mmCIF file with all atom_site columns, C-alpha atoms in Angstrom:
data_model
loop_
_atom_site.group_PDB
_atom_site.id
_atom_site.type_symbol
_atom_site.label_atom_id
_atom_site.label_alt_id
_atom_site.label_comp_id
_atom_site.label_asym_id
_atom_site.label_entity_id
_atom_site.label_seq_id
_atom_site.pdbx_PDB_ins_code
_atom_site.Cartn_x
_atom_site.Cartn_y
_atom_site.Cartn_z
_atom_site.occupancy
_atom_site.B_iso_or_equiv
_atom_site.pdbx_formal_charge
_atom_site.auth_seq_id
_atom_site.auth_comp_id
_atom_site.auth_asym_id
_atom_site.auth_atom_id
_atom_site.pdbx_PDB_model_num
ATOM 1   C CA . SER D 1 1   ? 4.960   -0.286  -16.821 1.00 0.00 ? 1   SER D CA 1
ATOM 2   C CA . ILE D 1 2   ? 4.326   -4.027  -17.196 1.00 0.00 ? 2   ILE D CA 1
ATOM 3   C CA . THR D 1 3   ? 1.085   -3.470  -19.113 1.00 0.00 ? 3   THR D CA 1
ATOM 4   C CA . GLY D 1 4   ? 2.422   -0.603  -21.241 1.00 0.00 ? 4   GLY D CA 1
ATOM 5   C CA . VAL D 1 5   ? -0.336  1.756   -20.105 1.00 0.00 ? 5   VAL D CA 1
ATOM 6   C CA . PRO D 1 6   ? 0.896   5.364   -19.985 1.00 0.00 ? 6   PRO D CA 1
ATOM 7   C CA . PHE D 1 7   ? 1.221   6.709   -16.469 1.00 0.00 ? 7   PHE D CA 1
ATOM 8   C CA . GLY D 1 8   ? -0.792  9.897   -16.410 1.00 0.00 ? 8   GLY D CA 1
ATOM 9   C CA . ILE D 1 9   ? -3.234  11.552  -14.082 1.00 0.00 ? 9   ILE D CA 1
ATOM 10  C CA . GLY D 1 10  ? -5.069  8.236   -13.714 1.00 0.00 ? 10  GLY D CA 1
ATOM 11  C CA . GLY D 1 11  ? -1.854  6.638   -12.496 1.00 0.00 ? 11  GLY D CA 1
ATOM 12  C CA . PHE D 1 12  ? -1.417  9.333   -9.868  1.00 0.00 ? 12  PHE D CA 1
ATOM 13  C CA . ALA D 1 13  ? -5.019  8.872   -8.770  1.00 0.00 ? 13  ALA D CA 1
ATOM 14  C CA . ALA D 1 14  ? -4.416  5.115   -8.542  1.00 0.00 ? 14  ALA D CA 1
ATOM 15  C CA . MET D 1 15  ? -1.378  5.730   -6.338  1.00 0.00 ? 15  MET D CA 1
ATOM 16  C CA . VAL D 1 16  ? -3.437  7.882   -3.970  1.00 0.00 ? 16  VAL D CA 1
ATOM 17  C CA . LEU D 1 17  ? -6.185  5.256   -3.857  1.00 0.00 ? 17  LEU D CA 1
ATOM 18  C CA . LEU D 1 18  ? -3.680  2.455   -3.254  1.00 0.00 ? 18  LEU D CA 1
ATOM 19  C CA . SER D 1 19  ? -1.892  4.377   -0.538  1.00 0.00 ? 19  SER D CA 1
ATOM 20  C CA . GLY D 1 20  ? -5.121  5.009   1.303   1.00 0.00 ? 20  GLY D CA 1
ATOM 21  C CA . LEU D 1 21  ? -6.417  1.450   1.049   1.00 0.00 ? 21  LEU D CA 1
ATOM 22  C CA . THR D 1 22  ? -3.121  -0.196  1.989   1.00 0.00 ? 22  THR D CA 1
ATOM 23  C CA . VAL D 1 23  ? -2.426  2.090   4.927   1.00 0.00 ? 23  VAL D CA 1
ATOM 24  C CA . ASN D 1 24  ? -6.025  1.666   6.088   1.00 0.00 ? 24  ASN D CA 1
ATOM 25  C CA . ALA D 1 25  ? -5.629  -2.121  6.003   1.00 0.00 ? 25  ALA D CA 1
ATOM 26  C CA . GLY D 1 26  ? -2.431  -1.913  8.046   1.00 0.00 ? 26  GLY D CA 1
ATOM 27  C CA . ILE D 1 27  ? -4.033  0.385   10.591  1.00 0.00 ? 27  ILE D CA 1
ATOM 28  C CA . TYR D 1 28  ? -7.014  -1.939  10.777  1.00 0.00 ? 28  TYR D CA 1
ATOM 29  C CA . ILE D 1 29  ? -4.788  -4.897  11.713  1.00 0.00 ? 29  ILE D CA 1
ATOM 30  C CA . LEU D 1 30  ? -2.554  -2.952  14.113  1.00 0.00 ? 30  LEU D CA 1
ATOM 31  C CA . CYS D 1 31  ? -5.508  -1.412  15.934  1.00 0.00 ? 31  CYS D CA 1
ATOM 32  C CA . GLN D 1 32  ? -6.996  -4.863  16.517  1.00 0.00 ? 32  GLN D CA 1
ATOM 33  C CA . ASN D 1 33  ? -3.613  -6.112  17.733  1.00 0.00 ? 33  ASN D CA 1
ATOM 34  C CA . ASN D 1 34  ? -3.184  -3.192  20.123  1.00 0.00 ? 34  ASN D CA 1
ATOM 35  C CA . ASP D 1 35  ? -6.666  -3.716  21.506  1.00 0.00 ? 35  ASP D CA 1
ATOM 36  C CA . GLN D 1 36  ? -5.930  -7.382  22.136  1.00 0.00 ? 36  GLN D CA 1
ATOM 37  C CA . CYS D 1 37  ? -2.545  -6.706  23.758  1.00 0.00 ? 37  CYS D CA 1
ATOM 38  C CA . THR D 1 38  ? -3.889  -4.027  26.086  1.00 0.00 ? 38  THR D CA 1
ATOM 39  C CA . GLN D 1 39  ? -6.739  -6.266  27.214  1.00 0.00 ? 39  GLN D CA 1
ATOM 40  C CA . MET D 1 40  ? -4.362  -9.050  28.193  1.00 0.00 ? 40  MET D CA 1
ATOM 41  C CA . LYS D 1 41  ? -3.480  -9.444  31.840  1.00 0.00 ? 41  LYS D CA 1
ATOM 42  C CA . PHE D 1 42  ? 0.039   -10.746 32.254  1.00 0.00 ? 42  PHE D CA 1
ATOM 43  C CA . PRO D 1 43  ? 1.030   -12.462 35.489  1.00 0.00 ? 43  PRO D CA 1
ATOM 44  C CA . SER D 1 44  ? 3.872   -10.728 37.289  1.00 0.00 ? 44  SER D CA 1
ATOM 45  C CA . HIS D 1 45  ? 6.073   -13.842 37.121  1.00 0.00 ? 45  HIS D CA 1
ATOM 46  C CA . GLN D 1 46  ? 6.191   -13.839 33.293  1.00 0.00 ? 46  GLN D CA 1
ATOM 47  C CA . SER D 1 47  ? 9.360   -12.614 31.674  1.00 0.00 ? 47  SER D CA 1
ATOM 48  C CA . ARG D 1 48  ? 9.447   -9.967  28.969  1.00 0.00 ? 48  ARG D CA 1
ATOM 49  C CA . GLU D 1 49  ? 10.235  -12.633 26.362  1.00 0.00 ? 49  GLU D CA 1
ATOM 50  C CA . GLU D 1 50  ? 7.150   -14.629 27.303  1.00 0.00 ? 50  GLU D CA 1
ATOM 51  C CA . ARG D 1 51  ? 5.018   -11.507 27.109  1.00 0.00 ? 51  ARG D CA 1
ATOM 52  C CA . LEU D 1 52  ? 6.513   -10.678 23.728  1.00 0.00 ? 52  LEU D CA 1
ATOM 53  C CA . THR D 1 53  ? 5.714   -14.164 22.452  1.00 0.00 ? 53  THR D CA 1
ATOM 54  C CA . ILE D 1 54  ? 2.126   -13.812 23.626  1.00 0.00 ? 54  ILE D CA 1
ATOM 55  C CA . CYS D 1 55  ? 1.825   -10.431 21.870  1.00 0.00 ? 55  CYS D CA 1
ATOM 56  C CA . CYS D 1 56  ? 3.215   -11.969 18.667  1.00 0.00 ? 56  CYS D CA 1
ATOM 57  C CA . PHE D 1 57  ? 0.515   -14.626 18.814  1.00 0.00 ? 57  PHE D CA 1
ATOM 58  C CA . SER D 1 58  ? -1.939  -11.823 19.458  1.00 0.00 ? 58  SER D CA 1
ATOM 59  C CA . TYR D 1 59  ? -0.832  -10.251 16.155  1.00 0.00 ? 59  TYR D CA 1
ATOM 60  C CA . VAL D 1 60  ? -1.538  -13.509 14.327  1.00 0.00 ? 60  VAL D CA 1
ATOM 61  C CA . LYS D 1 61  ? -4.968  -13.635 15.923  1.00 0.00 ? 61  LYS D CA 1
ATOM 62  C CA . ALA D 1 62  ? -5.658  -10.012 14.978  1.00 0.00 ? 62  ALA D CA 1
ATOM 63  C CA . PHE D 1 63  ? -4.438  -10.658 11.442  1.00 0.00 ? 63  PHE D CA 1
ATOM 64  C CA . ASN D 1 64  ? -6.693  -13.689 11.084  1.00 0.00 ? 64  ASN D CA 1
ATOM 65  C CA . HIS D 1 65  ? -9.618  -11.710 12.459  1.00 0.00 ? 65  HIS D CA 1
ATOM 66  C CA . LYS D 1 66  ? -9.216  -8.749  10.089  1.00 0.00 ? 66  LYS D CA 1
ATOM 67  C CA . ILE D 1 67  ? -7.895  -10.304 6.874   1.00 0.00 ? 67  ILE D CA 1
ATOM 68  C CA . ILE D 1 68  ? -11.338 -11.308 5.545   1.00 0.00 ? 68  ILE D CA 1
ATOM 69  C CA . PRO D 1 69  ? -12.729 -7.725  5.592   1.00 0.00 ? 69  PRO D CA 1
ATOM 70  C CA . ILE D 1 70  ? -9.477  -6.470  4.073   1.00 0.00 ? 70  ILE D CA 1
ATOM 71  C CA . LEU D 1 71  ? -9.564  -9.044  1.261   1.00 0.00 ? 71  LEU D CA 1
ATOM 72  C CA . LEU D 1 72  ? -13.246 -8.274  0.632   1.00 0.00 ? 72  LEU D CA 1
ATOM 73  C CA . THR D 1 73  ? -12.410 -4.571  0.321   1.00 0.00 ? 73  THR D CA 1
ATOM 74  C CA . ILE D 1 74  ? -9.602  -5.339  -2.120  1.00 0.00 ? 74  ILE D CA 1
ATOM 75  C CA . LEU D 1 75  ? -11.784 -7.710  -4.142  1.00 0.00 ? 75  LEU D CA 1
ATOM 76  C CA . SER D 1 76  ? -14.735 -5.306  -4.313  1.00 0.00 ? 76  SER D CA 1
ATOM 77  C CA . THR D 1 77  ? -12.471 -2.462  -5.437  1.00 0.00 ? 77  THR D CA 1
ATOM 78  C CA . ILE D 1 78  ? -10.906 -4.630  -8.126  1.00 0.00 ? 78  ILE D CA 1
ATOM 79  C CA . LEU D 1 79  ? -14.324 -5.745  -9.347  1.00 0.00 ? 79  LEU D CA 1
ATOM 80  C CA . GLY D 1 80  ? -15.512 -2.136  -9.327  1.00 0.00 ? 80  GLY D CA 1
ATOM 81  C CA . MET D 1 81  ? -12.666 -1.146  -11.651 1.00 0.00 ? 81  MET D CA 1
ATOM 82  C CA . ILE D 1 82  ? -13.379 -3.818  -14.268 1.00 0.00 ? 82  ILE D CA 1
ATOM 83  C CA . PRO D 1 83  ? -15.995 -1.728  -16.172 1.00 0.00 ? 83  PRO D CA 1
ATOM 84  C CA . PHE D 1 84  ? -13.331 0.921   -16.755 1.00 0.00 ? 84  PHE D CA 1
ATOM 85  C CA . LEU D 1 85  ? -11.106 -1.712  -18.338 1.00 0.00 ? 85  LEU D CA 1
ATOM 86  C CA . ILE D 1 86  ? -13.890 -2.798  -20.685 1.00 0.00 ? 86  ILE D CA 1
ATOM 87  C CA . ASP D 1 87  ? -14.308 0.736   -22.059 1.00 0.00 ? 87  ASP D CA 1
ATOM 88  C CA . GLY D 1 88  ? -10.756 0.612   -23.333 1.00 0.00 ? 88  GLY D CA 1
ATOM 89  C CA . SER D 1 89  ? -7.826  2.968   -23.304 1.00 0.00 ? 89  SER D CA 1
ATOM 90  C CA . ASP D 1 90  ? -8.642  4.993   -26.423 1.00 0.00 ? 90  ASP D CA 1
ATOM 91  C CA . GLU D 1 91  ? -11.913 6.568   -25.297 1.00 0.00 ? 91  GLU D CA 1
ATOM 92  C CA . GLN D 1 92  ? -11.155 7.273   -21.620 1.00 0.00 ? 92  GLN D CA 1
ATOM 93  C CA . PRO D 1 93  ? -7.391  7.196   -20.905 1.00 0.00 ? 93  PRO D CA 1
ATOM 94  C CA . PHE D 1 94  ? -7.787  8.570   -17.351 1.00 0.00 ? 94  PHE D CA 1
ATOM 95  C CA . TRP D 1 95  ? -10.223 5.887   -16.226 1.00 0.00 ? 95  TRP D CA 1
ATOM 96  C CA . TYR D 1 96  ? -8.337  3.134   -18.011 1.00 0.00 ? 96  TYR D CA 1
ATOM 97  C CA . SER D 1 97  ? -5.001  3.988   -16.395 1.00 0.00 ? 97  SER D CA 1
ATOM 98  C CA . LEU D 1 98  ? -6.752  4.400   -13.032 1.00 0.00 ? 98  LEU D CA 1
ATOM 99  C CA . ALA D 1 99  ? -8.289  0.936   -13.376 1.00 0.00 ? 99  ALA D CA 1
ATOM 100 C CA . VAL D 1 100 ? -5.068  -0.752  -14.496 1.00 0.00 ? 100 VAL D CA 1
ATOM 101 C CA . GLY D 1 101 ? -3.033  0.916   -11.746 1.00 0.00 ? 101 GLY D CA 1
ATOM 102 C CA . THR D 1 102 ? -5.586  0.170   -9.056  1.00 0.00 ? 102 THR D CA 1
ATOM 103 C CA . ILE D 1 103 ? -6.135  -3.464  -10.020 1.00 0.00 ? 103 ILE D CA 1
ATOM 104 C CA . GLY D 1 104 ? -2.427  -4.190  -10.343 1.00 0.00 ? 104 GLY D CA 1
ATOM 105 C CA . GLY D 1 105 ? -1.538  -2.303  -7.188  1.00 0.00 ? 105 GLY D CA 1
ATOM 106 C CA . LEU D 1 106 ? -4.218  -3.894  -5.066  1.00 0.00 ? 106 LEU D CA 1
ATOM 107 C CA . ALA D 1 107 ? -3.272  -7.338  -6.293  1.00 0.00 ? 107 ALA D CA 1
ATOM 108 C CA . PHE D 1 108 ? 0.321   -6.735  -5.174  1.00 0.00 ? 108 PHE D CA 1
ATOM 109 C CA . SER D 1 109 ? -0.605  -4.877  -1.969  1.00 0.00 ? 109 SER D CA 1
ATOM 110 C CA . VAL D 1 110 ? -1.501  -8.159  -0.313  1.00 0.00 ? 110 VAL D CA 1
ATOM 111 C CA . VAL D 1 111 ? 2.186   -9.147  -0.259  1.00 0.00 ? 111 VAL D CA 1
ATOM 112 C CA . PRO D 1 112 ? 3.304   -6.253  1.995   1.00 0.00 ? 112 PRO D CA 1
ATOM 113 C CA . LEU D 1 113 ? 0.378   -6.925  4.307   1.00 0.00 ? 113 LEU D CA 1
ATOM 114 C CA . PHE D 1 114 ? 1.439   -10.542 4.686   1.00 0.00 ? 114 PHE D CA 1
ATOM 115 C CA . LEU D 1 115 ? 5.215   -10.101 4.802   1.00 0.00 ? 115 LEU D CA 1
ATOM 116 C CA . PHE D 1 116 ? 6.306   -6.513  5.388   1.00 0.00 ? 116 PHE D CA 1
ATOM 117 C CA . LEU D 1 117 ? 3.889   -5.363  8.102   1.00 0.00 ? 117 LEU D CA 1
ATOM 118 C CA . PRO D 1 118 ? 4.683   -8.113  10.630  1.00 0.00 ? 118 PRO D CA 1
ATOM 119 C CA . SER D 1 119 ? 8.410   -7.659  10.114  1.00 0.00 ? 119 SER D CA 1
ATOM 120 C CA . VAL D 1 120 ? 8.490   -3.919  10.848  1.00 0.00 ? 120 VAL D CA 1
ATOM 121 C CA . ILE D 1 121 ? 6.182   -3.544  13.837  1.00 0.00 ? 121 ILE D CA 1
ATOM 122 C CA . LYS D 1 122 ? 7.544   -3.664  17.350  1.00 0.00 ? 122 LYS D CA 1
ATOM 123 C CA . PHE D 1 123 ? 5.521   -5.492  19.949  1.00 0.00 ? 123 PHE D CA 1
ATOM 124 C CA . LYS D 1 124 ? 5.361   -3.746  23.295  1.00 0.00 ? 124 LYS D CA 1
ATOM 125 C CA . PRO D 1 125 ? 3.984   -6.067  25.937  1.00 0.00 ? 125 PRO D CA 1
ATOM 126 C CA . THR D 1 126 ? 2.607   -4.275  28.981  1.00 0.00 ? 126 THR D CA 1
#
């Protein structure tokens, strides 16, 4: 709505694409975090709070490990949509609205990955 591009079938396709890419990025980070937490060996004398703190640091490590491939995926998808923007909205309205929705959505999808994902997951130290 910010760009004034009509939301049609291309907008729906962009939403499906964005949902898949964003959820995939979240799963990618959480899977790495779970792998790291399950491989950790906690001493029996550590309290649950200490284990939780260690798992939180494990999330940061997993995030740092996986953010480069995620950002490269987002960047390559954005760059791949640029030719559809060049064609213009009059000739191909589907592809134009798909490109605008995808580029805008992917640019803003980084914010939930940085802020929302860490705030909603629950760390379960073993």
